[in-house]
Amino acid sequence: GAGVSQSPSNKVTEKGKDVELRCDPISGHTALYWYRQRLGQGLEFLIYFQGNSAPDKSGLPSDRFSAERTGESVSTLTIQRTQQEDSAVYLCASSSGQGRGVNTEAFFGQGTRLTVV
Amino acid sequence: AQKITQTQPGMFVQEKEAVTLDCTYDTSDPSYGLFWYKQPSSGEMIFLIYQGSYDQQNATEGRYSLNFQKARKSANLVISASQLGDSAMYFCAMREGPSGSARQLTFGSGTQLTVLP
C-alpha cells in the first residue's frame, strides 16, 4: 500500500481480555517499530524489527506484551489480559532501514486507539 | 539517562514570527541521525527534517531548519514565519548506529507549540 496501515483504528475491550493489533508496513520496508503513546505523552518504544535479525524487544513493558513479524510483512502486537493502564494509542512505523543506516525516516500509521474498560 | 531531552513542554509564538524548539541528545556512537516530527491534534506523525552526525551543514526544509551543534549535542528546530497550522506537538528523535546496523528510533517527550493569531 501507499502508507503504513494499522487496524483496527479503535478498539474497546474489557479488562482481562486479549487484544491483537495489526500493522501493514510500506512495501519493501525492512524496519518496523511499535510505539505506545498515552494521552498527552511522548512515544514509548516497544519493539523493533529489522529484516531477519532478532527483534529488539527491550521496550516491551511486561510479558503480557508480544509481537510477531514474518519476514518483511505484516506485524501483530498482542496484549494479553489487558489492564486499564494499557489504554493508549499504539503506533506502528516502518522505514527502509537496511543498508541505509541511520538516515532513513520512519513513516507512521494512524495508530490504534485502545481503551480498556 | 535520557537519550533525547526536550525541556520545553509548551511554547507560544506569534503568527509570522520565528520560533526555536530545543532538543539535546546523549549518545556515544559516532554515527547517528536526528529527526523532527510534527504531531497535530489529529494524531498523525509527520516527518519534518533530518540531520546526520557527519553532515557538515545544517539541514533545511522549507520553513524548517535544524540548528545542529555537535559539540553541545543539541539539534534545535527553527520554524520561520510561523503559521496557525504549525500549532502541534513536536518531537525530536534519534537513531544510533553505523550504516547497516542502525538501531531503533528514540523519541523525546515533545514540545506543544501554539501559534497565536
PDB file of C-alpha atoms in Angstrom:
ATOM      1  CA  GLY A   1       0.000   0.000   0.000  1.00  0.00           C
ATOM      2  CA  ALA A   2       0.913   3.671  -0.191  1.00  0.00           C
ATOM      3  CA  GLY A   3       1.423   4.107   3.522  1.00  0.00           C
ATOM      4  CA  VAL A   4       1.570   2.262   6.820  1.00  0.00           C
ATOM      5  CA  SER A   5      -1.815   0.772   7.609  1.00  0.00           C
ATOM      6  CA  GLN A   6      -2.987  -0.127  11.103  1.00  0.00           C
ATOM      7  CA  SER A   7      -6.097  -1.927  12.179  1.00  0.00           C
ATOM      8  CA  PRO A   8      -8.374  -1.583  13.942  1.00  0.00           C
ATOM      9  CA  SER A   9      -8.340   2.189  14.254  1.00  0.00           C
ATOM     10  CA  ASN A  10     -10.221   1.953  17.535  1.00  0.00           C
ATOM     11  CA  LYS A  11     -10.604  -0.920  19.965  1.00  0.00           C
ATOM     12  CA  VAL A  12     -12.563  -1.031  23.186  1.00  0.00           C
ATOM     13  CA  THR A  13     -12.005  -4.127  25.267  1.00  0.00           C
ATOM     14  CA  GLU A  14     -12.865  -5.380  28.707  1.00  0.00           C
ATOM     15  CA  LYS A  15     -10.177  -5.687  31.327  1.00  0.00           C
ATOM     16  CA  GLY A  16      -8.652  -9.147  31.236  1.00  0.00           C
ATOM     17  CA  LYS A  17      -9.318  -9.813  27.544  1.00  0.00           C
ATOM     18  CA  ASP A  18      -6.589 -10.321  24.952  1.00  0.00           C
ATOM     19  CA  VAL A  19      -6.249  -7.951  22.001  1.00  0.00           C
ATOM     20  CA  GLU A  20      -4.357  -8.158  18.740  1.00  0.00           C
ATOM     21  CA  LEU A  21      -3.287  -5.079  16.821  1.00  0.00           C
ATOM     22  CA  ARG A  22      -2.167  -5.252  13.222  1.00  0.00           C
ATOM     23  CA  CYS A  23       0.347  -3.230  11.243  1.00  0.00           C
ATOM     24  CA  ASP A  24       0.878  -3.432   7.494  1.00  0.00           C
ATOM     25  CA  PRO A  25       4.132  -1.612   6.650  1.00  0.00           C
ATOM     26  CA  ILE A  26       5.100   0.122   3.439  1.00  0.00           C
ATOM     27  CA  SER A  27       6.085  -2.482   0.873  1.00  0.00           C
ATOM     28  CA  GLY A  28       9.833  -3.099   0.845  1.00  0.00           C
ATOM     29  CA  HIS A  29      10.483  -1.547   4.243  1.00  0.00           C
ATOM     30  CA  THR A  30      12.701  -3.823   6.269  1.00  0.00           C
ATOM     31  CA  ALA A  31      12.404  -1.970   9.584  1.00  0.00           C
ATOM     32  CA  LEU A  32       9.216  -1.912  11.647  1.00  0.00           C
ATOM     33  CA  TYR A  33       8.604  -0.248  15.004  1.00  0.00           C
ATOM     34  CA  TRP A  34       5.835  -0.313  17.585  1.00  0.00           C
ATOM     35  CA  TYR A  35       5.333   2.574  19.996  1.00  0.00           C
ATOM     36  CA  ARG A  36       2.816   3.334  22.717  1.00  0.00           C
ATOM     37  CA  GLN A  37       1.563   6.861  23.294  1.00  0.00           C
ATOM     38  CA  ARG A  38      -0.503   7.591  26.348  1.00  0.00           C
ATOM     39  CA  LEU A  39      -2.732  10.661  26.313  1.00  0.00           C
ATOM     40  CA  GLY A  40      -0.642  13.820  26.228  1.00  0.00           C
ATOM     41  CA  GLN A  41       2.602  11.891  26.464  1.00  0.00           C
ATOM     42  CA  GLY A  42       5.534  11.108  24.191  1.00  0.00           C
ATOM     43  CA  LEU A  43       6.219   7.945  22.216  1.00  0.00           C
ATOM     44  CA  GLU A  44       7.291   4.972  24.295  1.00  0.00           C
ATOM     45  CA  PHE A  45       9.325   2.432  22.333  1.00  0.00           C
ATOM     46  CA  LEU A  46       8.009  -1.129  22.482  1.00  0.00           C
ATOM     47  CA  ILE A  47       9.711  -3.304  19.873  1.00  0.00           C
ATOM     48  CA  TYR A  48      11.793  -3.011  16.695  1.00  0.00           C
ATOM     49  CA  PHE A  49      12.091  -5.489  13.821  1.00  0.00           C
ATOM     50  CA  GLN A  50      14.879  -5.197  11.258  1.00  0.00           C
ATOM     51  CA  GLY A  51      14.772  -7.683   8.401  1.00  0.00           C
ATOM     52  CA  ASN A  52      15.524 -11.202   9.571  1.00  0.00           C
ATOM     53  CA  SER A  53      17.529 -10.080  12.606  1.00  0.00           C
ATOM     54  CA  ALA A  54      16.365 -10.873  16.116  1.00  0.00           C
ATOM     55  CA  PRO A  55      13.916  -8.156  17.182  1.00  0.00           C
ATOM     56  CA  ASP A  56      14.801  -5.586  19.814  1.00  0.00           C
ATOM     57  CA  LYS A  57      12.221  -6.307  22.494  1.00  0.00           C
ATOM     58  CA  SER A  58      13.789  -4.114  25.138  1.00  0.00           C
ATOM     59  CA  GLY A  59      10.804  -1.763  25.315  1.00  0.00           C
ATOM     60  CA  LEU A  60       8.068  -4.298  25.996  1.00  0.00           C
ATOM     61  CA  PRO A  61       6.680  -3.346  29.428  1.00  0.00           C
ATOM     62  CA  SER A  62       5.719  -6.830  30.591  1.00  0.00           C
ATOM     63  CA  ASP A  63       5.370 -10.420  29.444  1.00  0.00           C
ATOM     64  CA  ARG A  64       1.736  -9.680  28.605  1.00  0.00           C
ATOM     65  CA  PHE A  65       3.037  -7.882  25.524  1.00  0.00           C
ATOM     66  CA  SER A  66       4.375  -9.729  22.489  1.00  0.00           C
ATOM     67  CA  ALA A  67       4.804  -9.013  18.804  1.00  0.00           C
ATOM     68  CA  GLU A  68       5.489 -11.008  15.702  1.00  0.00           C
ATOM     69  CA  ARG A  69       6.541 -10.232  12.194  1.00  0.00           C
ATOM     70  CA  THR A  70       7.048 -12.693   9.387  1.00  0.00           C
ATOM     71  CA  GLY A  71       9.830 -11.558   7.075  1.00  0.00           C
ATOM     72  CA  GLU A  72       9.196  -8.012   5.885  1.00  0.00           C
ATOM     73  CA  SER A  73       5.422  -8.184   6.003  1.00  0.00           C
ATOM     74  CA  VAL A  74       2.625  -7.652   8.459  1.00  0.00           C
ATOM     75  CA  SER A  75       3.271  -7.383  12.181  1.00  0.00           C
ATOM     76  CA  THR A  76       0.889  -8.099  15.027  1.00  0.00           C
ATOM     77  CA  LEU A  77       1.153  -6.750  18.564  1.00  0.00           C
ATOM     78  CA  THR A  78      -0.649  -8.854  21.123  1.00  0.00           C
ATOM     79  CA  ILE A  79      -1.574  -7.723  24.606  1.00  0.00           C
ATOM     80  CA  GLN A  80      -2.794 -10.482  26.899  1.00  0.00           C
ATOM     81  CA  ARG A  81      -5.007  -9.987  29.954  1.00  0.00           C
ATOM     82  CA  THR A  82      -5.395  -6.279  29.234  1.00  0.00           C
ATOM     83  CA  GLN A  83      -5.393  -3.785  32.075  1.00  0.00           C
ATOM     84  CA  GLN A  84      -6.680  -0.221  32.238  1.00  0.00           C
ATOM     85  CA  GLU A  85      -3.120   1.097  32.188  1.00  0.00           C
ATOM     86  CA  ASP A  86      -2.760  -0.393  28.686  1.00  0.00           C
ATOM     87  CA  SER A  87      -5.177   2.223  27.348  1.00  0.00           C
ATOM     88  CA  ALA A  88      -3.230   4.278  24.814  1.00  0.00           C
ATOM     89  CA  VAL A  89      -2.661   4.830  21.129  1.00  0.00           C
ATOM     90  CA  TYR A  90      -0.405   2.171  19.647  1.00  0.00           C
ATOM     91  CA  LEU A  91       1.598   3.489  16.733  1.00  0.00           C
ATOM     92  CA  CYS A  92       3.395   1.455  14.125  1.00  0.00           C
ATOM     93  CA  ALA A  93       6.089   2.814  11.822  1.00  0.00           C
ATOM     94  CA  SER A  94       8.277   1.417   9.075  1.00  0.00           C
ATOM     95  CA  SER A  95      11.432   2.557   7.350  1.00  0.00           C
ATOM     96  CA  SER A  96      13.682   1.274   4.607  1.00  0.00           C
ATOM     97  CA  GLY A  97      16.422   0.805   7.213  1.00  0.00           C
ATOM     98  CA  GLN A  98      18.671  -1.914   5.900  1.00  0.00           C
ATOM     99  CA  GLY A  99      21.702  -0.676   4.029  1.00  0.00           C
ATOM    100  CA  ARG A 100      20.887   2.947   4.640  1.00  0.00           C
ATOM    101  CA  GLY A 101      21.707   3.032   8.276  1.00  0.00           C
ATOM    102  CA  VAL A 102      20.686   5.915  10.441  1.00  0.00           C
ATOM    103  CA  ASN A 103      19.385   8.324   7.863  1.00  0.00           C
ATOM    104  CA  THR A 104      16.046   6.873   6.853  1.00  0.00           C
ATOM    105  CA  GLU A 105      12.980   8.423   8.348  1.00  0.00           C
ATOM    106  CA  ALA A 106      10.212   6.311   9.780  1.00  0.00           C
ATOM    107  CA  PHE A 107       6.727   6.564   8.296  1.00  0.00           C
ATOM    108  CA  PHE A 108       3.902   6.185  10.773  1.00  0.00           C
ATOM    109  CA  GLY A 109       0.474   4.678  10.605  1.00  0.00           C
ATOM    110  CA  GLN A 110      -2.570   6.404  12.032  1.00  0.00           C
ATOM    111  CA  GLY A 111      -2.451   4.299  15.159  1.00  0.00           C
ATOM    112  CA  THR A 112      -4.852   2.079  17.047  1.00  0.00           C
ATOM    113  CA  ARG A 113      -6.615   3.733  19.958  1.00  0.00           C
ATOM    114  CA  LEU A 114      -7.038   1.073  22.631  1.00  0.00           C
ATOM    115  CA  THR A 115      -9.424   1.634  25.509  1.00  0.00           C
ATOM    116  CA  VAL A 116      -9.601  -0.921  28.292  1.00  0.00           C
ATOM    117  CA  VAL A 117     -12.767  -0.655  30.382  1.00  0.00           C
TER     118      VAL A 117
ATOM    119  CA  ALA B   1      19.993   8.847  31.277  1.00  0.00           C
ATOM    120  CA  GLN B   2      17.517  10.209  28.766  1.00  0.00           C
ATOM    121  CA  LYS B   3      18.748   9.840  25.218  1.00  0.00           C
ATOM    122  CA  ILE B   4      16.600  12.721  23.940  1.00  0.00           C
ATOM    123  CA  THR B   5      15.639  15.696  26.089  1.00  0.00           C
ATOM    124  CA  GLN B   6      13.114  18.340  25.165  1.00  0.00           C
ATOM    125  CA  THR B   7      12.965  20.834  28.008  1.00  0.00           C
ATOM    126  CA  GLN B   8      10.045  22.939  26.750  1.00  0.00           C
ATOM    127  CA  PRO B   9       6.707  21.263  27.434  1.00  0.00           C
ATOM    128  CA  GLY B  10       4.910  24.193  25.802  1.00  0.00           C
ATOM    129  CA  MET B  11       5.803  27.143  23.625  1.00  0.00           C
ATOM    130  CA  PHE B  12       3.841  30.088  22.261  1.00  0.00           C
ATOM    131  CA  VAL B  13       4.741  32.138  19.197  1.00  0.00           C
ATOM    132  CA  GLN B  14       3.063  34.970  17.363  1.00  0.00           C
ATOM    133  CA  GLU B  15       1.999  34.250  13.810  1.00  0.00           C
ATOM    134  CA  LYS B  16       4.719  35.157  11.252  1.00  0.00           C
ATOM    135  CA  GLU B  17       7.430  35.114  13.923  1.00  0.00           C
ATOM    136  CA  ALA B  18      10.231  32.529  14.130  1.00  0.00           C
ATOM    137  CA  VAL B  19      10.430  30.004  16.961  1.00  0.00           C
ATOM    138  CA  THR B  20      13.119  27.620  18.186  1.00  0.00           C
ATOM    139  CA  LEU B  21      12.284  24.284  19.774  1.00  0.00           C
ATOM    140  CA  ASP B  22      15.083  22.805  21.830  1.00  0.00           C
ATOM    141  CA  CYS B  23      16.447  19.269  21.684  1.00  0.00           C
ATOM    142  CA  THR B  24      19.534  17.796  23.306  1.00  0.00           C
ATOM    143  CA  TYR B  25      20.690  14.223  22.911  1.00  0.00           C
ATOM    144  CA  ASP B  26      23.024  11.746  24.519  1.00  0.00           C
ATOM    145  CA  THR B  27      24.982   9.116  22.613  1.00  0.00           C
ATOM    146  CA  SER B  28      28.459   7.638  22.489  1.00  0.00           C
ATOM    147  CA  ASP B  29      28.016   6.398  18.917  1.00  0.00           C
ATOM    148  CA  PRO B  30      29.893   8.493  16.352  1.00  0.00           C
ATOM    149  CA  SER B  31      27.203   7.685  13.789  1.00  0.00           C
ATOM    150  CA  TYR B  32      23.665   8.804  14.472  1.00  0.00           C
ATOM    151  CA  GLY B  33      20.747  10.568  12.868  1.00  0.00           C
ATOM    152  CA  LEU B  34      18.439  13.178  14.333  1.00  0.00           C
ATOM    153  CA  PHE B  35      14.844  13.659  13.240  1.00  0.00           C
ATOM    154  CA  TRP B  36      11.998  16.049  13.965  1.00  0.00           C
ATOM    155  CA  TYR B  37       8.367  15.035  13.696  1.00  0.00           C
ATOM    156  CA  LYS B  38       5.162  17.050  13.970  1.00  0.00           C
ATOM    157  CA  GLN B  39       2.013  15.606  15.512  1.00  0.00           C
ATOM    158  CA  PRO B  40      -1.116  17.718  15.003  1.00  0.00           C
ATOM    159  CA  SER B  41      -4.199  17.190  17.132  1.00  0.00           C
ATOM    160  CA  SER B  42      -5.417  14.662  14.566  1.00  0.00           C
ATOM    161  CA  GLY B  43      -2.662  12.346  15.782  1.00  0.00           C
ATOM    162  CA  GLU B  44      -0.635  11.508  12.701  1.00  0.00           C
ATOM    163  CA  MET B  45       3.155  11.719  12.881  1.00  0.00           C
ATOM    164  CA  ILE B  46       4.623  13.861  10.105  1.00  0.00           C
ATOM    165  CA  PHE B  47       8.342  13.756   9.333  1.00  0.00           C
ATOM    166  CA  LEU B  48       9.836  17.253   9.045  1.00  0.00           C
ATOM    167  CA  ILE B  49      13.616  17.209   8.823  1.00  0.00           C
ATOM    168  CA  TYR B  50      16.721  15.027   9.241  1.00  0.00           C
ATOM    169  CA  GLN B  51      20.310  15.754  10.325  1.00  0.00           C
ATOM    170  CA  GLY B  52      23.123  13.216  10.172  1.00  0.00           C
ATOM    171  CA  SER B  53      26.005  13.254  12.614  1.00  0.00           C
ATOM    172  CA  TYR B  54      28.529  13.568   9.794  1.00  0.00           C
ATOM    173  CA  ASP B  55      26.669  16.268   7.907  1.00  0.00           C
ATOM    174  CA  GLN B  56      28.766  19.393   7.599  1.00  0.00           C
ATOM    175  CA  GLN B  57      25.875  21.765   7.069  1.00  0.00           C
ATOM    176  CA  ASN B  58      22.683  22.357   8.997  1.00  0.00           C
ATOM    177  CA  ALA B  59      19.655  20.746   7.408  1.00  0.00           C
ATOM    178  CA  THR B  60      16.925  22.896   5.915  1.00  0.00           C
ATOM    179  CA  GLU B  61      13.479  22.011   4.536  1.00  0.00           C
ATOM    180  CA  GLY B  62      11.372  24.963   3.520  1.00  0.00           C
ATOM    181  CA  ARG B  63      10.481  26.923   6.664  1.00  0.00           C
ATOM    182  CA  TYR B  64      12.187  24.322   8.869  1.00  0.00           C
ATOM    183  CA  SER B  65      15.865  24.390   9.694  1.00  0.00           C
ATOM    184  CA  LEU B  66      17.910  22.480  12.186  1.00  0.00           C
ATOM    185  CA  ASN B  67      20.481  24.272  14.333  1.00  0.00           C
ATOM    186  CA  PHE B  68      22.937  21.406  14.821  1.00  0.00           C
ATOM    187  CA  GLN B  69      25.632  21.982  17.432  1.00  0.00           C
ATOM    188  CA  LYS B  70      27.505  18.698  17.642  1.00  0.00           C
ATOM    189  CA  ALA B  71      29.855  19.631  20.472  1.00  0.00           C
ATOM    190  CA  ARG B  72      26.876  20.657  22.604  1.00  0.00           C
ATOM    191  CA  LYS B  73      24.846  17.662  21.444  1.00  0.00           C
ATOM    192  CA  SER B  74      21.938  19.850  20.509  1.00  0.00           C
ATOM    193  CA  ALA B  75      19.663  19.781  17.469  1.00  0.00           C
ATOM    194  CA  ASN B  76      17.185  22.598  17.799  1.00  0.00           C
ATOM    195  CA  LEU B  77      14.371  23.020  15.296  1.00  0.00           C
ATOM    196  CA  VAL B  78      13.785  26.505  13.944  1.00  0.00           C
ATOM    197  CA  ILE B  79      10.462  27.298  12.318  1.00  0.00           C
ATOM    198  CA  SER B  80      10.468  30.570  10.414  1.00  0.00           C
ATOM    199  CA  ALA B  81       7.384  32.656   9.617  1.00  0.00           C
ATOM    200  CA  SER B  82       5.074  30.642  11.889  1.00  0.00           C
ATOM    201  CA  GLN B  83       1.609  29.822  10.628  1.00  0.00           C
ATOM    202  CA  LEU B  84      -1.520  28.892  12.549  1.00  0.00           C
ATOM    203  CA  GLY B  85      -1.257  25.418  11.051  1.00  0.00           C
ATOM    204  CA  ASP B  86       2.084  24.931  12.785  1.00  0.00           C
ATOM    205  CA  SER B  87       0.269  24.528  16.114  1.00  0.00           C
ATOM    206  CA  ALA B  88       1.047  20.943  17.078  1.00  0.00           C
ATOM    207  CA  MET B  89       3.231  18.706  19.227  1.00  0.00           C
ATOM    208  CA  TYR B  90       6.814  18.478  18.003  1.00  0.00           C
ATOM    209  CA  PHE B  91       9.046  15.507  18.739  1.00  0.00           C
ATOM    210  CA  CYS B  92      12.790  15.201  18.403  1.00  0.00           C
ATOM    211  CA  ALA B  93      14.129  11.683  17.767  1.00  0.00           C
ATOM    212  CA  MET B  94      17.449   9.914  17.304  1.00  0.00           C
ATOM    213  CA  ARG B  95      18.653   6.714  15.697  1.00  0.00           C
ATOM    214  CA  GLU B  96      22.115   5.478  16.639  1.00  0.00           C
ATOM    215  CA  GLY B  97      24.443   3.017  14.964  1.00  0.00           C
ATOM    216  CA  PRO B  98      26.696   2.639  11.953  1.00  0.00           C
ATOM    217  CA  SER B  99      25.361   2.142   8.459  1.00  0.00           C
ATOM    218  CA  GLY B 100      23.547  -1.145   8.041  1.00  0.00           C
ATOM    219  CA  SER B 101      23.094  -1.788  11.719  1.00  0.00           C
ATOM    220  CA  ALA B 102      21.061   1.165  12.863  1.00  0.00           C
ATOM    221  CA  ARG B 103      19.026   0.688  15.979  1.00  0.00           C
ATOM    222  CA  GLN B 104      15.580   1.767  16.973  1.00  0.00           C
ATOM    223  CA  LEU B 105      14.296   5.336  16.892  1.00  0.00           C
ATOM    224  CA  THR B 106      14.144   7.023  20.309  1.00  0.00           C
ATOM    225  CA  PHE B 107      11.827   9.973  20.895  1.00  0.00           C
ATOM    226  CA  GLY B 108      11.851  12.900  23.281  1.00  0.00           C
ATOM    227  CA  SER B 109       8.831  13.900  25.365  1.00  0.00           C
ATOM    228  CA  GLY B 110       7.743  16.582  22.914  1.00  0.00           C
ATOM    229  CA  THR B 111       7.003  20.303  22.852  1.00  0.00           C
ATOM    230  CA  GLN B 112       3.478  21.613  22.353  1.00  0.00           C
ATOM    231  CA  LEU B 113       3.678  24.649  20.073  1.00  0.00           C
ATOM    232  CA  THR B 114       0.816  27.105  19.894  1.00  0.00           C
ATOM    233  CA  VAL B 115       0.814  29.799  17.225  1.00  0.00           C
ATOM    234  CA  LEU B 116      -1.153  32.879  18.222  1.00  0.00           C
ATOM    235  CA  PRO B 117      -3.021  34.979  15.635  1.00  0.00           C
TER     236      PRO B 117
END
